[in-house]
Amino acid sequence: MFIIRQTNTLKLTVTALLTAIAITIPMVMPIRVLIEPASFTLASHVPIFFAMFFSPAIAVAVSLGSAVGFLLAGFPIVVTMRAMSHVVFALIGALYLKGRREDVLSSPLKSQLFSFSIAIVHALAEVLVVSVFFFGLVSGADYQDGFFYAVFLLVGVGTVIHSMVDFFLAQLIWKSLGRRMTQMAQKV
């Protein structure tokens, strides 16, 4: 006889809902810019950040779901692999937030510092992925622009900005839902 605890059911439900949103966003979001190797899909990181507010396991699962969404949406393989690299920043960020979430989210300064720091980790992971394609270590990409423009500016700096905007959106949604989200996250 199996007994399912409420927290496990809640964790599974939250993971499933955020993963479904993460898969759907790249497939349906009308605001997206694709300048290979960079792509910017509005709110594509929001479910990942939201998952980070819950737990590292949920953050990793939602990140993987996001990569599936980019694959199903027909994005180039380099963009899909960049989405796969989100596991890195999601895990690091979620581990940092564990036990510190309310402290970070309630302070504008700490929130911005966290957002910028995790955006740097996010950008470094994506730059690493794109560099593998840029230097031809993996075939399938032919970039006419130089490394500085295509990889450092478009992907690196662009990712930092995009990540911080999406973190702000996730934080705004989290705060607008108020105490209920905090209570639910404590149960997960």
PDB file of C-alpha atoms in Angstrom:
ATOM      1  CA  MET A   1       0.000   0.000   0.000  1.00  0.00           C
ATOM      2  CA  PHE A   2       1.396   3.386  -1.067  1.00  0.00           C
ATOM      3  CA  ILE A   3       0.861   6.466   1.000  1.00  0.00           C
ATOM      4  CA  ILE A   4       1.561   9.709  -0.827  1.00  0.00           C
ATOM      5  CA  ARG A   5       2.431  12.566   1.433  1.00  0.00           C
ATOM      6  CA  GLN A   6       0.868  15.940   0.691  1.00  0.00           C
ATOM      7  CA  THR A   7       4.280  17.561   0.208  1.00  0.00           C
ATOM      8  CA  ASN A   8       5.273  15.053  -2.486  1.00  0.00           C
ATOM      9  CA  THR A   9       2.002  15.610  -4.328  1.00  0.00           C
ATOM     10  CA  LEU A  10       2.443  19.365  -4.068  1.00  0.00           C
ATOM     11  CA  LYS A  11       6.056  19.152  -5.284  1.00  0.00           C
ATOM     12  CA  LEU A  12       5.017  17.005  -8.245  1.00  0.00           C
ATOM     13  CA  THR A  13       2.164  19.371  -9.102  1.00  0.00           C
ATOM     14  CA  VAL A  14       4.334  22.498  -8.909  1.00  0.00           C
ATOM     15  CA  THR A  15       7.037  20.820 -10.994  1.00  0.00           C
ATOM     16  CA  ALA A  16       4.553  19.673 -13.620  1.00  0.00           C
ATOM     17  CA  LEU A  17       2.851  23.062 -13.917  1.00  0.00           C
ATOM     18  CA  LEU A  18       6.086  25.041 -14.155  1.00  0.00           C
ATOM     19  CA  THR A  19       7.552  22.530 -16.619  1.00  0.00           C
ATOM     20  CA  ALA A  20       4.446  22.765 -18.805  1.00  0.00           C
ATOM     21  CA  ILE A  21       4.751  26.562 -18.822  1.00  0.00           C
ATOM     22  CA  ALA A  22       8.483  26.326 -19.570  1.00  0.00           C
ATOM     23  CA  ILE A  23       7.805  24.026 -22.536  1.00  0.00           C
ATOM     24  CA  THR A  24       4.972  26.186 -23.846  1.00  0.00           C
ATOM     25  CA  ILE A  25       6.653  29.625 -23.703  1.00  0.00           C
ATOM     26  CA  PRO A  26       9.153  29.081 -26.555  1.00  0.00           C
ATOM     27  CA  MET A  27       6.420  27.502 -28.652  1.00  0.00           C
ATOM     28  CA  VAL A  28       3.816  30.273 -28.361  1.00  0.00           C
ATOM     29  CA  MET A  29       5.465  33.478 -27.145  1.00  0.00           C
ATOM     30  CA  PRO A  30       4.890  36.144 -29.798  1.00  0.00           C
ATOM     31  CA  ILE A  31       7.790  38.320 -28.647  1.00  0.00           C
ATOM     32  CA  ARG A  32      11.044  36.655 -29.579  1.00  0.00           C
ATOM     33  CA  VAL A  33      14.182  37.764 -31.330  1.00  0.00           C
ATOM     34  CA  LEU A  34      16.461  35.299 -33.112  1.00  0.00           C
ATOM     35  CA  ILE A  35      19.864  36.601 -34.182  1.00  0.00           C
ATOM     36  CA  GLU A  36      21.905  33.425 -34.238  1.00  0.00           C
ATOM     37  CA  PRO A  37      23.527  32.298 -32.076  1.00  0.00           C
ATOM     38  CA  ALA A  38      21.463  34.502 -29.755  1.00  0.00           C
ATOM     39  CA  SER A  39      17.762  34.311 -29.155  1.00  0.00           C
ATOM     40  CA  PHE A  40      15.623  36.240 -26.733  1.00  0.00           C
ATOM     41  CA  THR A  41      12.174  34.915 -25.936  1.00  0.00           C
ATOM     42  CA  LEU A  42      10.334  37.120 -23.467  1.00  0.00           C
ATOM     43  CA  ALA A  43       9.668  35.401 -20.137  1.00  0.00           C
ATOM     44  CA  SER A  44      11.382  32.149 -21.150  1.00  0.00           C
ATOM     45  CA  HIS A  45      13.323  32.082 -17.862  1.00  0.00           C
ATOM     46  CA  VAL A  46      10.416  33.053 -15.621  1.00  0.00           C
ATOM     47  CA  PRO A  47       9.290  29.459 -14.871  1.00  0.00           C
ATOM     48  CA  ILE A  48      12.914  28.518 -14.131  1.00  0.00           C
ATOM     49  CA  PHE A  49      13.348  31.398 -11.689  1.00  0.00           C
ATOM     50  CA  PHE A  50       9.992  30.579 -10.127  1.00  0.00           C
ATOM     51  CA  ALA A  51      11.153  26.964  -9.733  1.00  0.00           C
ATOM     52  CA  MET A  52      14.366  28.204  -8.085  1.00  0.00           C
ATOM     53  CA  PHE A  53      12.224  29.845  -5.416  1.00  0.00           C
ATOM     54  CA  PHE A  54      10.883  26.366  -4.533  1.00  0.00           C
ATOM     55  CA  SER A  55      13.798  23.923  -4.646  1.00  0.00           C
ATOM     56  CA  PRO A  56      16.894  22.796  -6.555  1.00  0.00           C
ATOM     57  CA  ALA A  57      15.177  19.626  -7.815  1.00  0.00           C
ATOM     58  CA  ILE A  58      12.230  21.564  -9.212  1.00  0.00           C
ATOM     59  CA  ALA A  59      14.597  24.113 -10.782  1.00  0.00           C
ATOM     60  CA  VAL A  60      16.555  21.395 -12.602  1.00  0.00           C
ATOM     61  CA  ALA A  61      13.389  19.657 -13.833  1.00  0.00           C
ATOM     62  CA  VAL A  62      11.879  22.895 -15.138  1.00  0.00           C
ATOM     63  CA  SER A  63      15.168  23.826 -16.840  1.00  0.00           C
ATOM     64  CA  LEU A  64      15.196  20.511 -18.671  1.00  0.00           C
ATOM     65  CA  GLY A  65      11.572  21.062 -19.664  1.00  0.00           C
ATOM     66  CA  SER A  66      12.471  24.483 -21.036  1.00  0.00           C
ATOM     67  CA  ALA A  67      15.128  22.906 -23.267  1.00  0.00           C
ATOM     68  CA  VAL A  68      12.516  20.461 -24.558  1.00  0.00           C
ATOM     69  CA  GLY A  69      10.274  23.434 -25.353  1.00  0.00           C
ATOM     70  CA  PHE A  70      12.986  25.090 -27.435  1.00  0.00           C
ATOM     71  CA  LEU A  71      13.612  21.807 -29.244  1.00  0.00           C
ATOM     72  CA  LEU A  72       9.899  21.276 -29.962  1.00  0.00           C
ATOM     73  CA  ALA A  73       9.552  24.902 -31.112  1.00  0.00           C
ATOM     74  CA  GLY A  74      12.086  24.208 -33.848  1.00  0.00           C
ATOM     75  CA  PHE A  75      14.842  26.518 -32.667  1.00  0.00           C
ATOM     76  CA  PRO A  76      18.370  25.868 -34.015  1.00  0.00           C
ATOM     77  CA  ILE A  77      20.375  23.283 -32.072  1.00  0.00           C
ATOM     78  CA  VAL A  78      22.717  25.923 -30.640  1.00  0.00           C
ATOM     79  CA  VAL A  79      19.718  27.713 -29.087  1.00  0.00           C
ATOM     80  CA  THR A  80      18.363  24.437 -27.708  1.00  0.00           C
ATOM     81  CA  MET A  81      21.752  23.623 -26.203  1.00  0.00           C
ATOM     82  CA  ARG A  82      21.875  27.100 -24.661  1.00  0.00           C
ATOM     83  CA  ALA A  83      18.509  26.316 -23.082  1.00  0.00           C
ATOM     84  CA  MET A  84      19.953  23.040 -21.803  1.00  0.00           C
ATOM     85  CA  SER A  85      22.728  24.997 -20.087  1.00  0.00           C
ATOM     86  CA  HIS A  86      20.077  26.666 -17.912  1.00  0.00           C
ATOM     87  CA  VAL A  87      20.392  23.674 -15.597  1.00  0.00           C
ATOM     88  CA  VAL A  88      23.677  25.195 -14.395  1.00  0.00           C
ATOM     89  CA  PHE A  89      22.371  28.588 -13.275  1.00  0.00           C
ATOM     90  CA  ALA A  90      19.089  27.108 -12.044  1.00  0.00           C
ATOM     91  CA  LEU A  91      20.825  24.613  -9.780  1.00  0.00           C
ATOM     92  CA  ILE A  92      23.370  27.101  -8.445  1.00  0.00           C
ATOM     93  CA  GLY A  93      20.707  29.754  -7.891  1.00  0.00           C
ATOM     94  CA  ALA A  94      18.274  27.367  -6.212  1.00  0.00           C
ATOM     95  CA  LEU A  95      20.980  26.026  -3.917  1.00  0.00           C
ATOM     96  CA  TYR A  96      21.882  29.574  -2.928  1.00  0.00           C
ATOM     97  CA  LEU A  97      18.243  30.552  -2.351  1.00  0.00           C
ATOM     98  CA  LYS A  98      17.529  27.494  -0.224  1.00  0.00           C
ATOM     99  CA  GLY A  99      16.928  28.916   3.224  1.00  0.00           C
ATOM    100  CA  ARG A 100      17.592  32.482   2.024  1.00  0.00           C
ATOM    101  CA  ARG A 101      14.689  33.036  -0.366  1.00  0.00           C
ATOM    102  CA  GLU A 102      12.710  35.465   1.770  1.00  0.00           C
ATOM    103  CA  ASP A 103      15.819  37.393   2.762  1.00  0.00           C
ATOM    104  CA  VAL A 104      16.907  37.803  -0.882  1.00  0.00           C
ATOM    105  CA  LEU A 105      13.457  38.547  -2.300  1.00  0.00           C
ATOM    106  CA  SER A 106      12.492  41.040   0.389  1.00  0.00           C
ATOM    107  CA  SER A 107      15.559  43.246  -0.015  1.00  0.00           C
ATOM    108  CA  PRO A 108      15.836  45.272  -3.254  1.00  0.00           C
ATOM    109  CA  LEU A 109      19.637  45.422  -2.976  1.00  0.00           C
ATOM    110  CA  LYS A 110      20.076  41.699  -2.245  1.00  0.00           C
ATOM    111  CA  SER A 111      17.576  40.873  -4.948  1.00  0.00           C
ATOM    112  CA  GLN A 112      19.442  42.893  -7.576  1.00  0.00           C
ATOM    113  CA  LEU A 113      22.808  41.491  -6.483  1.00  0.00           C
ATOM    114  CA  PHE A 114      21.450  37.963  -6.702  1.00  0.00           C
ATOM    115  CA  SER A 115      19.847  38.673 -10.073  1.00  0.00           C
ATOM    116  CA  PHE A 116      23.081  40.091 -11.490  1.00  0.00           C
ATOM    117  CA  SER A 117      25.244  37.310 -10.028  1.00  0.00           C
ATOM    118  CA  ILE A 118      23.043  34.532 -11.334  1.00  0.00           C
ATOM    119  CA  ALA A 119      22.793  36.322 -14.701  1.00  0.00           C
ATOM    120  CA  ILE A 120      26.597  36.216 -14.943  1.00  0.00           C
ATOM    121  CA  VAL A 121      26.589  32.454 -14.237  1.00  0.00           C
ATOM    122  CA  HIS A 122      23.754  32.090 -16.776  1.00  0.00           C
ATOM    123  CA  ALA A 123      25.689  34.054 -19.415  1.00  0.00           C
ATOM    124  CA  LEU A 124      28.952  32.175 -18.819  1.00  0.00           C
ATOM    125  CA  ALA A 125      27.225  28.824 -19.323  1.00  0.00           C
ATOM    126  CA  GLU A 126      25.602  30.023 -22.554  1.00  0.00           C
ATOM    127  CA  VAL A 127      28.834  31.599 -23.840  1.00  0.00           C
ATOM    128  CA  LEU A 128      30.603  28.290 -23.218  1.00  0.00           C
ATOM    129  CA  VAL A 129      27.969  26.399 -25.211  1.00  0.00           C
ATOM    130  CA  VAL A 130      28.040  28.871 -28.103  1.00  0.00           C
ATOM    131  CA  SER A 131      31.870  28.924 -28.107  1.00  0.00           C
ATOM    132  CA  VAL A 132      31.875  25.186 -28.781  1.00  0.00           C
ATOM    133  CA  PHE A 133      29.737  25.853 -31.866  1.00  0.00           C
ATOM    134  CA  PHE A 134      31.606  29.037 -32.860  1.00  0.00           C
ATOM    135  CA  PHE A 135      35.001  27.368 -32.970  1.00  0.00           C
ATOM    136  CA  GLY A 136      33.618  24.440 -34.938  1.00  0.00           C
ATOM    137  CA  LEU A 137      34.079  21.840 -32.241  1.00  0.00           C
ATOM    138  CA  VAL A 138      30.510  20.837 -33.051  1.00  0.00           C
ATOM    139  CA  SER A 139      29.321  21.165 -36.617  1.00  0.00           C
ATOM    140  CA  GLY A 140      26.055  22.816 -37.539  1.00  0.00           C
ATOM    141  CA  ALA A 141      26.806  26.497 -37.114  1.00  0.00           C
ATOM    142  CA  ASP A 142      28.447  28.957 -39.462  1.00  0.00           C
ATOM    143  CA  TYR A 143      28.813  32.392 -37.930  1.00  0.00           C
ATOM    144  CA  GLN A 144      29.897  35.272 -40.147  1.00  0.00           C
ATOM    145  CA  ASP A 145      30.299  37.691 -37.247  1.00  0.00           C
ATOM    146  CA  GLY A 146      33.367  37.698 -35.040  1.00  0.00           C
ATOM    147  CA  PHE A 147      33.611  36.060 -31.657  1.00  0.00           C
ATOM    148  CA  PHE A 148      33.356  39.350 -29.779  1.00  0.00           C
ATOM    149  CA  TYR A 149      30.101  40.350 -31.473  1.00  0.00           C
ATOM    150  CA  ALA A 150      28.386  36.971 -31.891  1.00  0.00           C
ATOM    151  CA  VAL A 151      29.376  35.296 -28.660  1.00  0.00           C
ATOM    152  CA  PHE A 152      30.424  37.946 -26.164  1.00  0.00           C
ATOM    153  CA  LEU A 153      27.988  40.759 -27.008  1.00  0.00           C
ATOM    154  CA  LEU A 154      24.945  38.991 -28.428  1.00  0.00           C
ATOM    155  CA  VAL A 155      24.995  35.944 -26.191  1.00  0.00           C
ATOM    156  CA  GLY A 156      26.976  37.098 -23.145  1.00  0.00           C
ATOM    157  CA  VAL A 157      25.747  40.635 -22.555  1.00  0.00           C
ATOM    158  CA  GLY A 158      22.340  39.885 -24.079  1.00  0.00           C
ATOM    159  CA  THR A 159      21.859  36.967 -21.702  1.00  0.00           C
ATOM    160  CA  VAL A 160      22.743  39.046 -18.648  1.00  0.00           C
ATOM    161  CA  ILE A 161      20.112  41.644 -19.581  1.00  0.00           C
ATOM    162  CA  HIS A 162      17.489  39.044 -20.571  1.00  0.00           C
ATOM    163  CA  SER A 163      18.104  37.038 -17.407  1.00  0.00           C
ATOM    164  CA  MET A 164      17.735  40.069 -15.153  1.00  0.00           C
ATOM    165  CA  VAL A 165      14.499  41.145 -16.858  1.00  0.00           C
ATOM    166  CA  ASP A 166      13.033  37.658 -16.495  1.00  0.00           C
ATOM    167  CA  PHE A 167      14.154  37.460 -12.846  1.00  0.00           C
ATOM    168  CA  PHE A 168      12.394  40.760 -12.205  1.00  0.00           C
ATOM    169  CA  LEU A 169       9.207  39.386 -13.819  1.00  0.00           C
ATOM    170  CA  ALA A 170       9.385  36.184 -11.759  1.00  0.00           C
ATOM    171  CA  GLN A 171       9.956  38.140  -8.571  1.00  0.00           C
ATOM    172  CA  LEU A 172       7.081  40.483  -9.402  1.00  0.00           C
ATOM    173  CA  ILE A 173       4.720  37.540  -9.934  1.00  0.00           C
ATOM    174  CA  TRP A 174       5.963  35.818  -6.757  1.00  0.00           C
ATOM    175  CA  LYS A 175       5.421  38.925  -4.661  1.00  0.00           C
ATOM    176  CA  SER A 176       2.018  39.623  -6.200  1.00  0.00           C
ATOM    177  CA  LEU A 177       0.872  36.165  -5.107  1.00  0.00           C
ATOM    178  CA  GLY A 178       1.960  37.064  -1.585  1.00  0.00           C
ATOM    179  CA  ARG A 179       1.926  34.869   1.473  1.00  0.00           C
ATOM    180  CA  ARG A 180       0.322  31.934  -0.318  1.00  0.00           C
ATOM    181  CA  MET A 181       3.432  31.331  -2.433  1.00  0.00           C
ATOM    182  CA  THR A 182       5.687  31.550   0.609  1.00  0.00           C
ATOM    183  CA  GLN A 183       3.491  29.108   2.510  1.00  0.00           C
ATOM    184  CA  MET A 184       3.362  26.711  -0.418  1.00  0.00           C
ATOM    185  CA  ALA A 185       7.130  26.891  -0.926  1.00  0.00           C
ATOM    186  CA  GLN A 186       7.679  26.040   2.735  1.00  0.00           C
ATOM    187  CA  LYS A 187       5.630  22.854   2.281  1.00  0.00           C
ATOM    188  CA  VAL A 188       7.627  21.791  -0.761  1.00  0.00           C
TER     189      VAL A 188
END
